[in-house]
Coordinates of C-alpha atoms and ligand atoms in Angstrom, one line a residue:
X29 CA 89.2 71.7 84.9
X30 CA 92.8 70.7 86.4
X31 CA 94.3 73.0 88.7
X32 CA 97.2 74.7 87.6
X33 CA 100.3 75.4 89.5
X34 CA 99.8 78.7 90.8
X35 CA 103.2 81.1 91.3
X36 CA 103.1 84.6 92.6
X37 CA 105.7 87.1 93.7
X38 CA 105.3 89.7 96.2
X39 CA 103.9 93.0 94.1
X40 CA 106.1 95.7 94.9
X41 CA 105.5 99.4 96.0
X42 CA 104.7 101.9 92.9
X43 CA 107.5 103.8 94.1
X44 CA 110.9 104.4 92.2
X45 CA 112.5 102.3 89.4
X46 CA 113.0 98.6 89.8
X47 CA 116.2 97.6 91.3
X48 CA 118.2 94.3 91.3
X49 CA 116.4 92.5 94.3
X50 CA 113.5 93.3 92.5
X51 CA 114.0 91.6 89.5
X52 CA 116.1 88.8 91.2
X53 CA 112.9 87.6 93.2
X54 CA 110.7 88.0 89.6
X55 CA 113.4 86.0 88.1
X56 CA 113.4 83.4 90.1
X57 CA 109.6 82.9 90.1
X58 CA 109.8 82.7 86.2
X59 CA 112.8 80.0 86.3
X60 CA 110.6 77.9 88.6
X61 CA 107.3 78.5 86.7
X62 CA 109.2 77.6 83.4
X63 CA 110.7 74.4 85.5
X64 CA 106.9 73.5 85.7
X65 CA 106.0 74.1 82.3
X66 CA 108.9 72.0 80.7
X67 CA 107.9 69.0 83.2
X68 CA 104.2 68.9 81.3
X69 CA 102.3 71.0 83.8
X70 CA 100.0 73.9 83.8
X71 CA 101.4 76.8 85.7
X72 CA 100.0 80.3 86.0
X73 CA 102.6 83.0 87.1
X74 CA 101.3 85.9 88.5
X75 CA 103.6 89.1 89.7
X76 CA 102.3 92.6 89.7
X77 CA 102.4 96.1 91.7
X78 CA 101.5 97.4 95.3
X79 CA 100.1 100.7 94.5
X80 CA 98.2 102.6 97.6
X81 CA 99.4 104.5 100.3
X82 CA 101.1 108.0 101.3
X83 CA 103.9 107.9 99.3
X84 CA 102.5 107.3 96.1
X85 CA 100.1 110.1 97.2
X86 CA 102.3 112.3 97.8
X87 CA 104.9 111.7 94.9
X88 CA 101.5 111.8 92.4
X89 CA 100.8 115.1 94.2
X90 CA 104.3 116.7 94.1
X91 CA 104.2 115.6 90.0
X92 CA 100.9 117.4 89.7
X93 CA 99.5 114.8 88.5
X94 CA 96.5 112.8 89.3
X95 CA 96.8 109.6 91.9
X96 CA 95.6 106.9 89.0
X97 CA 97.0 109.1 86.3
X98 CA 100.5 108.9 88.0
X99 CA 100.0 104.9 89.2
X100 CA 99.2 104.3 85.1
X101 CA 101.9 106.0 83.8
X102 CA 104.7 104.3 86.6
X103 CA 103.2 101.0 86.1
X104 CA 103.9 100.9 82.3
X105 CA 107.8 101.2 83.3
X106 CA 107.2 98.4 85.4
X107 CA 105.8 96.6 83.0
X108 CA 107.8 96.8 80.3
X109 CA 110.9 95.8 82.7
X110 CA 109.0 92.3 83.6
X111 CA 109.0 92.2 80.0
X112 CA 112.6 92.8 79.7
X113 CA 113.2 90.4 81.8
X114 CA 111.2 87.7 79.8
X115 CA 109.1 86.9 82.9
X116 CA 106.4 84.6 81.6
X117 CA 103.5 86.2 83.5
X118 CA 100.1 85.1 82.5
X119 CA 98.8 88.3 84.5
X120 CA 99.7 91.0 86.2
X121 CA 97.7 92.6 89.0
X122 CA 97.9 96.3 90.0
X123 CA 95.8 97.0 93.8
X124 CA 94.3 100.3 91.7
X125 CA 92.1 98.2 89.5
X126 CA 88.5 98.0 90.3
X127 CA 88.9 93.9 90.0
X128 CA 90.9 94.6 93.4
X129 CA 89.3 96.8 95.1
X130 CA 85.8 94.5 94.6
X131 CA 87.7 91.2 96.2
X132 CA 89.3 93.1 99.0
X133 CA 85.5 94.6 99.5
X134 CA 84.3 91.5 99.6
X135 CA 86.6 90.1 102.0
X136 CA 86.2 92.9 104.4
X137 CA 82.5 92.8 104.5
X138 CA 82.7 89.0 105.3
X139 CA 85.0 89.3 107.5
X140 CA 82.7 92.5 109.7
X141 CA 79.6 90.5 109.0
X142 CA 81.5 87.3 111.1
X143 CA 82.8 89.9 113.9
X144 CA 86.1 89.6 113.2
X145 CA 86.7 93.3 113.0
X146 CA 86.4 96.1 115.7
X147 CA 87.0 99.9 116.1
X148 CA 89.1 101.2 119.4
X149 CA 90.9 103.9 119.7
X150 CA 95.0 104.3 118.9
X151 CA 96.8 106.8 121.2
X152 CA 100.2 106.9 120.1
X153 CA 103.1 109.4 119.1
X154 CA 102.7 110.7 115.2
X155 CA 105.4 112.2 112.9
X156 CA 103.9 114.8 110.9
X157 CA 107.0 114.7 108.3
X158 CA 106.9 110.4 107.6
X159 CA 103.3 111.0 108.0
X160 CA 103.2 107.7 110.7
X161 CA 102.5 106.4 114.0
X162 CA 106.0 105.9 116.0
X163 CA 106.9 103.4 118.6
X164 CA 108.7 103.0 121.7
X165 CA 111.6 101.1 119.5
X166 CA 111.6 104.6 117.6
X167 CA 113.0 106.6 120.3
X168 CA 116.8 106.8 120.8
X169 CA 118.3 105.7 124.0
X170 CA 118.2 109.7 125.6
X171 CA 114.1 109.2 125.1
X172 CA 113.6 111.4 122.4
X173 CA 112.8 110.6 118.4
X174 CA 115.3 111.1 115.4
X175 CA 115.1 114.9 114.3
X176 CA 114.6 113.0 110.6
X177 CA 111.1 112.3 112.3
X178 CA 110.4 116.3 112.3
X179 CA 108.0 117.5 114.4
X180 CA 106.3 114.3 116.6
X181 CA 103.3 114.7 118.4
X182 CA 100.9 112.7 120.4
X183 CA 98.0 111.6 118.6
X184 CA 94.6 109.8 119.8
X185 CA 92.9 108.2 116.3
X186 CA 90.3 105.7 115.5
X187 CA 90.8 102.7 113.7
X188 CA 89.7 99.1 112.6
X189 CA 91.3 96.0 114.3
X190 CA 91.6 92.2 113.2
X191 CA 90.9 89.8 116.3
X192 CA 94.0 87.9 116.3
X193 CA 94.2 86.8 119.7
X194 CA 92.6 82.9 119.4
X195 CA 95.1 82.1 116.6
X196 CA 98.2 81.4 117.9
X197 CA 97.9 78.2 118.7
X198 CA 96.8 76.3 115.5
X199 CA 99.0 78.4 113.4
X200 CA 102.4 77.1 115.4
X201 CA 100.5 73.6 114.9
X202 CA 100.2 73.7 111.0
X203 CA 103.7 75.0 110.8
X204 CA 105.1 72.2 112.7
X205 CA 103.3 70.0 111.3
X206 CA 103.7 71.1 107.7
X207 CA 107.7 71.5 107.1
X208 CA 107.1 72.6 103.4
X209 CA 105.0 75.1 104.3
X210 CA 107.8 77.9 104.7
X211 CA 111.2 77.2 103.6
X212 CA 114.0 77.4 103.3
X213 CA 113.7 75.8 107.2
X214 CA 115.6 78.5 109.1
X215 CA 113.2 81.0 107.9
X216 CA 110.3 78.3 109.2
X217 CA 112.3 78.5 112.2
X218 CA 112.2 82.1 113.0
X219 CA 108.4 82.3 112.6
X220 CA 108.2 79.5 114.7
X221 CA 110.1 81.5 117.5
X222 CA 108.3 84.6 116.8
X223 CA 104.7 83.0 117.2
X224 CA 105.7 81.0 120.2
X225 CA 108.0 83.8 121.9
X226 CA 104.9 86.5 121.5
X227 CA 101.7 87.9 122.1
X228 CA 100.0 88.4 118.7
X229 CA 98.6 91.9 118.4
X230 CA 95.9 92.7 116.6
X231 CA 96.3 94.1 113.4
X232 CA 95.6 97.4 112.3
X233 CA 93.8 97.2 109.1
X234 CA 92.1 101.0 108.6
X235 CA 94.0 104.2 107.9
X236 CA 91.1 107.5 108.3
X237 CA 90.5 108.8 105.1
X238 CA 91.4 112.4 106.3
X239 CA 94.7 111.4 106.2
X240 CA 95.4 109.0 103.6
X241 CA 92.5 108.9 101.0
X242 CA 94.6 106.9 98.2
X243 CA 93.1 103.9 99.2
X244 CA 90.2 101.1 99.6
X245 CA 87.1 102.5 101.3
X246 CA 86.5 100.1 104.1
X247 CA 82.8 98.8 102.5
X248 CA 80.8 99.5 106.1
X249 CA 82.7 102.5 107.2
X250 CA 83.5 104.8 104.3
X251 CA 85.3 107.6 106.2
X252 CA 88.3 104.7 106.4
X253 CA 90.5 103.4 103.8
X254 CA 92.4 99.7 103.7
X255 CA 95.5 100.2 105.2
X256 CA 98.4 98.0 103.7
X257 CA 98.1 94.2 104.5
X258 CA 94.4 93.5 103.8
X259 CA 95.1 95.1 100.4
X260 CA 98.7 93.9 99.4
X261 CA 98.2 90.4 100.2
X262 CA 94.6 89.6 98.4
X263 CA 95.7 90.5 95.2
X264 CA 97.0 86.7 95.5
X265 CA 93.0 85.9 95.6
X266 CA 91.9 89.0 93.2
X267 CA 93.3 87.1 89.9
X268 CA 92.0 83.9 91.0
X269 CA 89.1 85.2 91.2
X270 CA 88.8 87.3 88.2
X271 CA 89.6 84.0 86.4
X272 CA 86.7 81.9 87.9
X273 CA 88.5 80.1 90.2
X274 CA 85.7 77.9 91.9
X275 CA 87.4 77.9 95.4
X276 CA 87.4 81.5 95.9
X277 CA 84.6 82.3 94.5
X278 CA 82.6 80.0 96.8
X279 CA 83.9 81.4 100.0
X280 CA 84.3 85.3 98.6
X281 CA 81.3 84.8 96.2
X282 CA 82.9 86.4 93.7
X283 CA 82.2 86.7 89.7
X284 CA 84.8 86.1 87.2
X285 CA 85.6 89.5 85.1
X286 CA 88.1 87.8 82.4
X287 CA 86.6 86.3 79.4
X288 CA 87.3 82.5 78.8
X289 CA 86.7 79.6 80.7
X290 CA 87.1 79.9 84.1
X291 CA 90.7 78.7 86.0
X292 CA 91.5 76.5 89.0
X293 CA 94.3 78.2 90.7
X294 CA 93.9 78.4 94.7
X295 CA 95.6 77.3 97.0
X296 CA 98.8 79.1 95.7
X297 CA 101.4 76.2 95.3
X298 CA 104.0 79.0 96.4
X299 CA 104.6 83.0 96.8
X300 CA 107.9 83.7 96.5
X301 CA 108.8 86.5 98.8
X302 CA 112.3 88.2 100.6
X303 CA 112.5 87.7 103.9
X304 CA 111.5 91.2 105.1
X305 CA 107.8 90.4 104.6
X306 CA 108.0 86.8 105.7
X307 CA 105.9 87.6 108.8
X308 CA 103.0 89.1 107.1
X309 CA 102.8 86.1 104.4
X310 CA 103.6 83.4 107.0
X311 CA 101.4 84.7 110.1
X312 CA 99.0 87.2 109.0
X313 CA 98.2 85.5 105.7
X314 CA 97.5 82.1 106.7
X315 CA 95.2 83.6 109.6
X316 CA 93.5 85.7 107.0
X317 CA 92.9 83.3 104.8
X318 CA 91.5 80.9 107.7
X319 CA 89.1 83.1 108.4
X320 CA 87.7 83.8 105.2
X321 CA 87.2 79.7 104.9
X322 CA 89.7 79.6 101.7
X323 CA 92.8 76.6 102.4
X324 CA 96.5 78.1 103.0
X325 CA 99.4 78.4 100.2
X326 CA 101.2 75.5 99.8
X327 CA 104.7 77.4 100.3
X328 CA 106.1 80.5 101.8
X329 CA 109.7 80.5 99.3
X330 CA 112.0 83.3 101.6
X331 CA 114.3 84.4 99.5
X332 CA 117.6 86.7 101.0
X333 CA 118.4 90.6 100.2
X334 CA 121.0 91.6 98.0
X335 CA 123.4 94.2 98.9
X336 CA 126.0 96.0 96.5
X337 CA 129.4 96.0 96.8
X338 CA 128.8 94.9 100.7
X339 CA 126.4 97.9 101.5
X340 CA 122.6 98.1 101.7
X341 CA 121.0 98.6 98.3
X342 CA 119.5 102.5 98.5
X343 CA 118.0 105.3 96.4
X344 CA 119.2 107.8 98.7
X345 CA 122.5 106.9 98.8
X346 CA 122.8 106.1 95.0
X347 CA 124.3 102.0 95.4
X348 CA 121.7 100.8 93.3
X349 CA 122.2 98.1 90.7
X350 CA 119.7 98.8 87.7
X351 CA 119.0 95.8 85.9
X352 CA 118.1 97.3 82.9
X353 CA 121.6 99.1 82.4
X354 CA 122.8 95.3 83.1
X355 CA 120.6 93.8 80.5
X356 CA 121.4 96.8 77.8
X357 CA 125.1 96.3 77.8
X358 CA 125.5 92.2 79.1
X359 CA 122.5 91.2 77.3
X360 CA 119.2 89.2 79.1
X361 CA 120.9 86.1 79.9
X362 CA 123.5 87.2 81.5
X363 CA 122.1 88.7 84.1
X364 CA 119.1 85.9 84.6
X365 CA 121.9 83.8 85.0
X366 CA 124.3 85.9 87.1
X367 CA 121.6 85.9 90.1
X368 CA 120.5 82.9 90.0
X369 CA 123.7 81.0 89.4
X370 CA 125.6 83.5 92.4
X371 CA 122.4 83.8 94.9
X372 CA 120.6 80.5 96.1
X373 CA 117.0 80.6 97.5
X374 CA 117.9 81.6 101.1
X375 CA 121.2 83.6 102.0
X376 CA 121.6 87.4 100.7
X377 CA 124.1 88.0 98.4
X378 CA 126.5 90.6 97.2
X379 CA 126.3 92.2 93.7
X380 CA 130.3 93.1 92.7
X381 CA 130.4 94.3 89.5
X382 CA 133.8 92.2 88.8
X383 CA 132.2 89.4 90.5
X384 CA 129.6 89.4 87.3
X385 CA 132.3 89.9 85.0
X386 CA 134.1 87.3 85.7
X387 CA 131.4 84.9 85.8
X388 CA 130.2 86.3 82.8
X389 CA 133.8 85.5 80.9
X390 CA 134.2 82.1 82.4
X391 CA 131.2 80.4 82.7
X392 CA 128.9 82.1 79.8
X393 CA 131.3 82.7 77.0
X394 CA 134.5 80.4 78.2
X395 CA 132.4 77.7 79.5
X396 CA 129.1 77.3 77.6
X397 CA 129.7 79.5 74.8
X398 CA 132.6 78.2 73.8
X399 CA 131.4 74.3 74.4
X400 CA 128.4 75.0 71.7
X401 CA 130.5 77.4 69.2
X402 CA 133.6 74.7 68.7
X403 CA 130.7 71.5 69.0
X404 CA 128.8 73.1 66.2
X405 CA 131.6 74.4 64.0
X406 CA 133.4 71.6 63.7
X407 CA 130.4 69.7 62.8
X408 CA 130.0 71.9 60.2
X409 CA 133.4 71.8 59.2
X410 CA 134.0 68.1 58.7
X411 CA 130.8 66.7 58.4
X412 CA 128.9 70.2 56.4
X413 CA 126.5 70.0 59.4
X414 CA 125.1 66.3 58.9
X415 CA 124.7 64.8 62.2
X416 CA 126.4 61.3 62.4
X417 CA 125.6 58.1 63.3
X418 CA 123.8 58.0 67.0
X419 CA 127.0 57.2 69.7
X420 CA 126.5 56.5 73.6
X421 CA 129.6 57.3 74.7
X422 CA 128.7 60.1 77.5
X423 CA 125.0 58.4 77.6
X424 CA 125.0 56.9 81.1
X425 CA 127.6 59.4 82.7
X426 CA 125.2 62.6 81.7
X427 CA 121.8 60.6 82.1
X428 CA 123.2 60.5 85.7
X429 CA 123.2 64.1 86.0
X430 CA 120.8 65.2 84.1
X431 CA 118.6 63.1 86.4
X432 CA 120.5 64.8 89.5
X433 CA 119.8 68.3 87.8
X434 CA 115.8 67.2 87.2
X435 CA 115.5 66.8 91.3
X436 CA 117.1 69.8 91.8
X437 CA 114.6 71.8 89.8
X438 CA 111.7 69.7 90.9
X439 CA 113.2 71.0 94.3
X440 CA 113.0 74.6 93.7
X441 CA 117.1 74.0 94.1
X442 CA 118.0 76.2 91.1
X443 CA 121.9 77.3 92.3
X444 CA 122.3 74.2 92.7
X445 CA 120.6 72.8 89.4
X446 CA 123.3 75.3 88.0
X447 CA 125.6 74.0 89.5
X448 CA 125.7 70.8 88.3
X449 CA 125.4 72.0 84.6
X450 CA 128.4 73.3 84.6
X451 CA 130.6 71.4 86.8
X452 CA 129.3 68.0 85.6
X453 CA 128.1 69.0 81.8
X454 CA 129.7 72.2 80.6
X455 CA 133.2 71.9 82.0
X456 CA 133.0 67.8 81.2
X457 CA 132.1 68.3 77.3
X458 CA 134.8 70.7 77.3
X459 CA 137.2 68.3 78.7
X460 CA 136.0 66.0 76.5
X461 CA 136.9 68.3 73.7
X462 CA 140.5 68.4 74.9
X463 CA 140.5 64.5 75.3
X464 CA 139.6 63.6 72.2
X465 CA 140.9 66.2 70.1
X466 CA 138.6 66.5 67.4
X467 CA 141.0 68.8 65.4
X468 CA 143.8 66.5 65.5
X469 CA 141.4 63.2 64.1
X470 CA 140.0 65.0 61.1
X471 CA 143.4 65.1 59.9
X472 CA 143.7 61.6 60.0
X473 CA 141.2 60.0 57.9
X474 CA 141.6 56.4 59.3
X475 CA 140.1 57.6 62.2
X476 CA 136.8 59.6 60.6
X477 CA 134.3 57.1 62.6
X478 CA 136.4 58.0 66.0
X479 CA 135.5 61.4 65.1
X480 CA 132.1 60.7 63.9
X481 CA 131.3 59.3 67.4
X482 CA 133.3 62.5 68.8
X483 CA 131.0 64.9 66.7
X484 CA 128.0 63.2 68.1
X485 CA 128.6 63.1 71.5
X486 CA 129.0 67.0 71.1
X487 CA 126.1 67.7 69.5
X488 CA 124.0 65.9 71.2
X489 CA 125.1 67.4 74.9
X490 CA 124.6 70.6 73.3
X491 CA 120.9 69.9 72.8
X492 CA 121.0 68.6 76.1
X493 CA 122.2 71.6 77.6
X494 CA 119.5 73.6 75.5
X495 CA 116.1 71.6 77.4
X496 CA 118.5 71.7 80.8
X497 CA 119.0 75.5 80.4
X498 CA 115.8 77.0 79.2
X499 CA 114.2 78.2 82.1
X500 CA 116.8 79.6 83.2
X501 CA 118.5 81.0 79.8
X502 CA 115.6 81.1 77.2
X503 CA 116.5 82.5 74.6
X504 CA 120.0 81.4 74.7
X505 CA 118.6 78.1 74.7
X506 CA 116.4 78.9 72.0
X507 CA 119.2 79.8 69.8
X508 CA 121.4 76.9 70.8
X509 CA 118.2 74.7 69.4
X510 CA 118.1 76.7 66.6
X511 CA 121.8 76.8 66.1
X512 CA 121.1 72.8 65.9
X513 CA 118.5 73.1 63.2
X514 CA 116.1 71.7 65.8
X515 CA 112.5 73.4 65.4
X516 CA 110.2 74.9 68.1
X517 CA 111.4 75.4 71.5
X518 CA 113.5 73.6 74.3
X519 CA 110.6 73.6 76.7
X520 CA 110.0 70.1 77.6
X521 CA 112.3 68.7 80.0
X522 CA 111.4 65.0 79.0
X523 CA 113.4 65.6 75.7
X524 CA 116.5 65.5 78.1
X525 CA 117.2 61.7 77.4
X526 CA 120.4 61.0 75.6
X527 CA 119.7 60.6 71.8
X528 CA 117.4 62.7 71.0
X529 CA 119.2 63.9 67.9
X530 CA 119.1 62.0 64.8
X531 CA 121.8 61.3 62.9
X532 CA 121.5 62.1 58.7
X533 CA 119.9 65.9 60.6
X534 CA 121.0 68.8 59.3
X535 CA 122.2 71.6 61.8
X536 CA 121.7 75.2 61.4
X537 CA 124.8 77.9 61.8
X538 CA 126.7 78.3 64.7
X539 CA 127.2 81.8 66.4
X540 CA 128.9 82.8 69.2
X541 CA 126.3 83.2 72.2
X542 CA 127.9 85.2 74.1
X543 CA 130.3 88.2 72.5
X544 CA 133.3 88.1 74.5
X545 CA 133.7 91.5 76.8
X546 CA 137.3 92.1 76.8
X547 CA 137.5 95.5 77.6
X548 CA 137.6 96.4 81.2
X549 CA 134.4 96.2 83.1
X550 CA 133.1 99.2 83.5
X551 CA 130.4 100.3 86.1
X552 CA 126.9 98.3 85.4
X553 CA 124.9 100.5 87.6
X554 CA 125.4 103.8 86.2
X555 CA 121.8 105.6 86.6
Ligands
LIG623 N1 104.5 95.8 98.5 C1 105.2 95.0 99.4 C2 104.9 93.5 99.2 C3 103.5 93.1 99.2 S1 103.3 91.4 98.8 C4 101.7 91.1 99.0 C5 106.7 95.2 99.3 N2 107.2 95.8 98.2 S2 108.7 96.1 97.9 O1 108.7 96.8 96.7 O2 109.3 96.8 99.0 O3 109.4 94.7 97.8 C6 109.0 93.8 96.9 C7 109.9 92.5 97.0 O4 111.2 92.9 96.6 C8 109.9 91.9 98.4 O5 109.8 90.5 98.4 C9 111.3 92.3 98.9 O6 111.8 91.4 99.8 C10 112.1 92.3 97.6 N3 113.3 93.1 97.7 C11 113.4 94.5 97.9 N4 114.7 94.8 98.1 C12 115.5 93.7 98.0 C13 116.8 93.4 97.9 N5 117.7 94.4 98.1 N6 117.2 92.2 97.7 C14 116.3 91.2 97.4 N7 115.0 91.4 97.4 C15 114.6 92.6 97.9 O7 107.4 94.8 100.2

């Protein structure tokens, strides 16, 4: 049994609708889990939903509705956006399953049993409305707490702490020493400064049940519940080990729950996460995960936040992007390709509707639509779709980049990787087009084996651009393969060596790939 490359996004809160910077970091996790695939390996991809907690409590209870019987219903929209989004997922974990609630168990009574736990007592000021403990960074410069607090009062409560004060030390080592370990390197950085410039606290791991009670019971104290981090974070070990993963389930001693033969998936090779939770992946986790004997992830991949037209993305305020209203009237692709193409790994970003447009109308349907809708016409034109004789003419310029885009992607460099497509294949074919002037040669027919070798050099960079583009565009490069006449899929990034087509081939019939949008834009967002 090979271990597979293991992917995993953060799981976000059962609360509200998906929004763009959701599905940006779920996109990106599939583009890079594809990138594996097409370059021969085995990859599992897991993304899923943070469900416990008050405010799923108290939303189920102001629907009338039963906790589960709220969670099931909510997480079938979320599902069916991941698969809107043609995220590749080979599972998708949700903390209210009893698969979950058994690892995080286990963990918790291993982790009491080595005396890494104790109960003291939290005195601290409580807002009755939020329904949480405040702190002294709460309180406005006159002293007192926001009135959007409500009423705040003191409150003494007991609760269940992780030891975390002999950790330090090694954890700043294995960062330093490991520079992949959380990247991009700023972000490594900051945790860097934060573990070096602070006392760790302990970390608060119970809530009591009397006042949250939609949670996991704490396995030796059952008038607690799991409180956020030791819940969220081990569904990254609950899949593996519902899938027989034989790390885990040494050290958790765990039984395997899915049929089939059983997986190798831990460590993760990377969790792809925004920056907002980088401390609890890159400080808590690791220290976690020492201590329950299991080796670190790989990678911590930070990606940035997206805002909206400059300003924080909000519910309350209504600037909200909703990918699905992007994907209903741009199409899939387009979007998939929009954040990827206008947000590197790192950085936040800025969603302008006229920004997408425009990017839309000259890269996709100017740029690589067009490239693939004149290549294969006039193919089909002069030549009724029979591929010509095999030219080299662009071989060794675009074997040069398509080797420059293959290190990007094996570098998790996907902007970039983008990048390159267009400015050194897209807009060069195109140029190429112009150069040679296919249109003007088939008029002349001393010069049919010029535009024989014209024809080919098209055709061929169009399948090209098809294995180059389909994990970030799949079905658009599924169509431009089958545009081509080519069967199965463009999922093997090896078949991205000049020459690949074969001349005498029949193509199939060219479409456009992406309808042009002349109208004015109007607002993508509209909920
Ligand atoms: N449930 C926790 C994560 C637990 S992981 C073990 C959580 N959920 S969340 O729904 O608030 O966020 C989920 C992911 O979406 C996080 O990685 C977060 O950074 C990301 N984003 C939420 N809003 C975002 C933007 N505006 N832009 C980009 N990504 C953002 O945190």
């Amino acid at each position: 049994m090979s271990k597979r490359f293991y992917i995993t996004t953060a799981i976000d809160y059962l609360n509200g609708e998906p929004h763009l910077g959701h599905a940006y970091e779920k996109v990106v996790a599939d583009v890079i889990a594809r990138v594996r695939r097409s370059l021969g390996e085995e990859v599992f991809f897991l993304t899923g939903l943070d469900e416990h907690g008050q405010k799923v409590q108290q939303a189920a209870f102001a629907a009338g509705k039963d906790t589960q019987a709220y969670c099931d219903e909510l997480a079938e929209v979320w599902r069916a956006v991941a698969a809107k989004l043609h995220l590749s997922n080979d599972d998708f974990v949700r903390t209210s399953e009893p698969r979950h609630t058994q690892v995080v168990q286990q963990i918790l009574s291993k982790l009491h049993a080595a005396g890494r736990f104790y109960k003291a007592q939290y005195e601290g000021f409580y807002s009755l409305k939020e329904e949480s403990f405040l702190t002294e960074k709460d309180r406005r410069p006159d002293g007192t707490f926001d009135p959007s607090y409500g009423t705040v009062i003191p409150l003494v409560e007991d609760n269940y702490y992780f030891n975390l004060s002999a950790e330090r030390q090694w954890l700043i080592e294995y960062i330093e020493t490991t520079p992949n370990f959380i990247l991009p390197a700023y972000r490594r950085n900051e945790v860097l400064g934060f573990l070096k410039n602070n006392v760790l606290e302990d970390l608060c791991i119970s809530r009591p049940v009397t006042r949250l009670n939609w949670g996991i019971p704490i396995p030796f104290d059952n008038t607690f519940v799991t409180w956020v981090w030791f819940d969220a974070l081990v569904n990254y070990l609950t899949v593996p080990a519902a899938h027989g993963d034989p790390v885990v389930s040494a050290a958790l001693q765990t039984q395997p729950s899915t049929p089939g033969p059983p997986l190798s998936l831990w460590p993760a090779d990377i969790h792809v996460i925004g920056k907002d939770i980088l401390k609890f992946h890159a400080v808590y986790w690791p220290i976690m995960l020492k201590a329950m004997g299991l080796p670190l992830p790989k990678q911590v991949l930070v990606h940035g936040w997206w805002q909206k037209d400059g300003q924080k993305i909000s519910k309350s305020t209504g600037n909200l992007v909703d990918p699905v209203a992007v994907i209903d009237e741009w199409g899939l692709d387009a979007f998939r390709y929009y954040v990827v193409r206008e947000l590197g790994i790192g950085p936040d970003g800025n969603w302008t509707d006229a920004g997408f447009a425009a990017r839309y109308s000259a890269e996709l349907a100017n740029g690589l639509g067009n490239l693939v809708n004149r290549s294969l016409s006039m193919l089909k034109r002069y030549r009724k779709g029979v591929v010509p004789p095999r030219s080299d003419e662009l071989a060794s310029e675009l074997n040069g980049v398509i080797q420059q885009v293959i290190d990007r992607l094996r570098g998790n460099q996907l902007q970039e990787a983008l990048t390159s497509i267009w400015g050194s294949l897209v807009a060069r074919a195109n140029q190429y087009v112009d150069q040679t002037a296919p249109f003007k040669l088939a008029k002349d027919p001393s010069r049919a084996a010029r535009l024989d070798e014209v024809l080919y050099n098209l055709a061929e960079t169009c399948r090209i651009l098809a294995v180059l583009l389909w994990p970030f565009i799949p079905s658009t490069a599924e169509r431009i393969f089958g545009q081509l006449g080519l069967p199965g899929a463009p999922n093997r990034l090896s078949a991205a060596t000049w020459g690949g087509l074969v001349s005498g081939h029949t193509i199939g019939e060219p479409a456009p790939l992406f309808p042009r949008q002349d109208l004015a834009p109007k607002p993508l967002h509209g909920k």
